[in-house]
Short mmCIF file of C-alpha atoms in Angstrom, two decimals:
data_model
loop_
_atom_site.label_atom_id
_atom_site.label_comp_id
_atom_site.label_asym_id
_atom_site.label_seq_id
_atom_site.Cartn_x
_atom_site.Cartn_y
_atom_site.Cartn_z
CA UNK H 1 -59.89 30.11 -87.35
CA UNK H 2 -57.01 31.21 -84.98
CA UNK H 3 -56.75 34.35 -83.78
CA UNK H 4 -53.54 35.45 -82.22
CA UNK H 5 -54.37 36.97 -78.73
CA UNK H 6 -51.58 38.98 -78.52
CA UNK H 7 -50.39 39.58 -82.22
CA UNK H 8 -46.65 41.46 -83.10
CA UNK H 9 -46.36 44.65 -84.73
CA UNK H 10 -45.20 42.94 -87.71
CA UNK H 11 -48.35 40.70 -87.78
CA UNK H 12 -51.05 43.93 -87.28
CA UNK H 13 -49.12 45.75 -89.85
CA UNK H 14 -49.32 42.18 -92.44
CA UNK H 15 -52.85 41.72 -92.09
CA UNK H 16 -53.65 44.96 -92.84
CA UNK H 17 -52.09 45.56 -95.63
CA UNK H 18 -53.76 41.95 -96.94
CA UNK H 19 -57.18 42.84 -95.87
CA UNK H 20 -57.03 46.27 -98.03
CA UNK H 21 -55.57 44.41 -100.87
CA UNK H 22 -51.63 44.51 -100.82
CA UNK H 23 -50.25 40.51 -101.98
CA UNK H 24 -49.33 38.42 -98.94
CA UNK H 25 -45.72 38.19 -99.64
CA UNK H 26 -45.24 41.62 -100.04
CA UNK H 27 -47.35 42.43 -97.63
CA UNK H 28 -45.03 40.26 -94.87
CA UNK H 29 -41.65 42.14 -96.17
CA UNK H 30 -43.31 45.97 -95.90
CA UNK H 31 -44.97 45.15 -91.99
CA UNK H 32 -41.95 43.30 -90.65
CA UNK H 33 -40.15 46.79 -92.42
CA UNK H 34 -42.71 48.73 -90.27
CA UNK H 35 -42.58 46.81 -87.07
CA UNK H 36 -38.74 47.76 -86.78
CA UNK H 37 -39.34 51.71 -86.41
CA UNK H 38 -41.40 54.47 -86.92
CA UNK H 39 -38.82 56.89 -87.90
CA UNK H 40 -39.06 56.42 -92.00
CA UNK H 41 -35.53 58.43 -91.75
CA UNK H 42 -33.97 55.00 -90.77
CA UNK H 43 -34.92 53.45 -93.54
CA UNK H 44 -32.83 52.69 -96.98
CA UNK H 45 -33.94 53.46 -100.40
CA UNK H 46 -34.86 50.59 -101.02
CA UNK H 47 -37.04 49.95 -97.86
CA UNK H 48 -39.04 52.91 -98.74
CA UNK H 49 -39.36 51.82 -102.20
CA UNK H 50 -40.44 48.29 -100.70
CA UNK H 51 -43.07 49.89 -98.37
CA UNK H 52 -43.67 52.33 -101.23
CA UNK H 53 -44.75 49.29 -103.74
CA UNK H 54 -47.27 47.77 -100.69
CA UNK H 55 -49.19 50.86 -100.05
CA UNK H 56 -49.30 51.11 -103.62
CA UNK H 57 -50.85 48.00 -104.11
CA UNK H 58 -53.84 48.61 -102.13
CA UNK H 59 -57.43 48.73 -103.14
CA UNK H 60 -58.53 52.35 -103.80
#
């Protein structure tokens, strides 16, 4: 197994959403989407719905 040493913000934010459940592909959209600000103002309609949709997905 590799394990990145120094992993991006996009990569944290991708694995875990797949470790609490979220599907890998959406899962990679929503954490590069979260790697590219905090500020959820910045974001379209259709990021939040994206982002939305992944947190949704999650294991409860």
């Amino acid at each position: 197994m590799n394990l990145d040493q120094a992993p991006t913000a996009a990569a944290s934010y991708t694995r875990t959403l797949i470790a609490r459940g979220c599907p890998p592909r959406l899962a990679v959209l929503a954490g590069n989407l979260l790697a590219r600000t905090d500020d959820a103002l910045e974001y379209t309609r259709q990021e939040k719905e994206l982002i939305g949709r992944a947190y949704g997905s999650l294991a409860r």
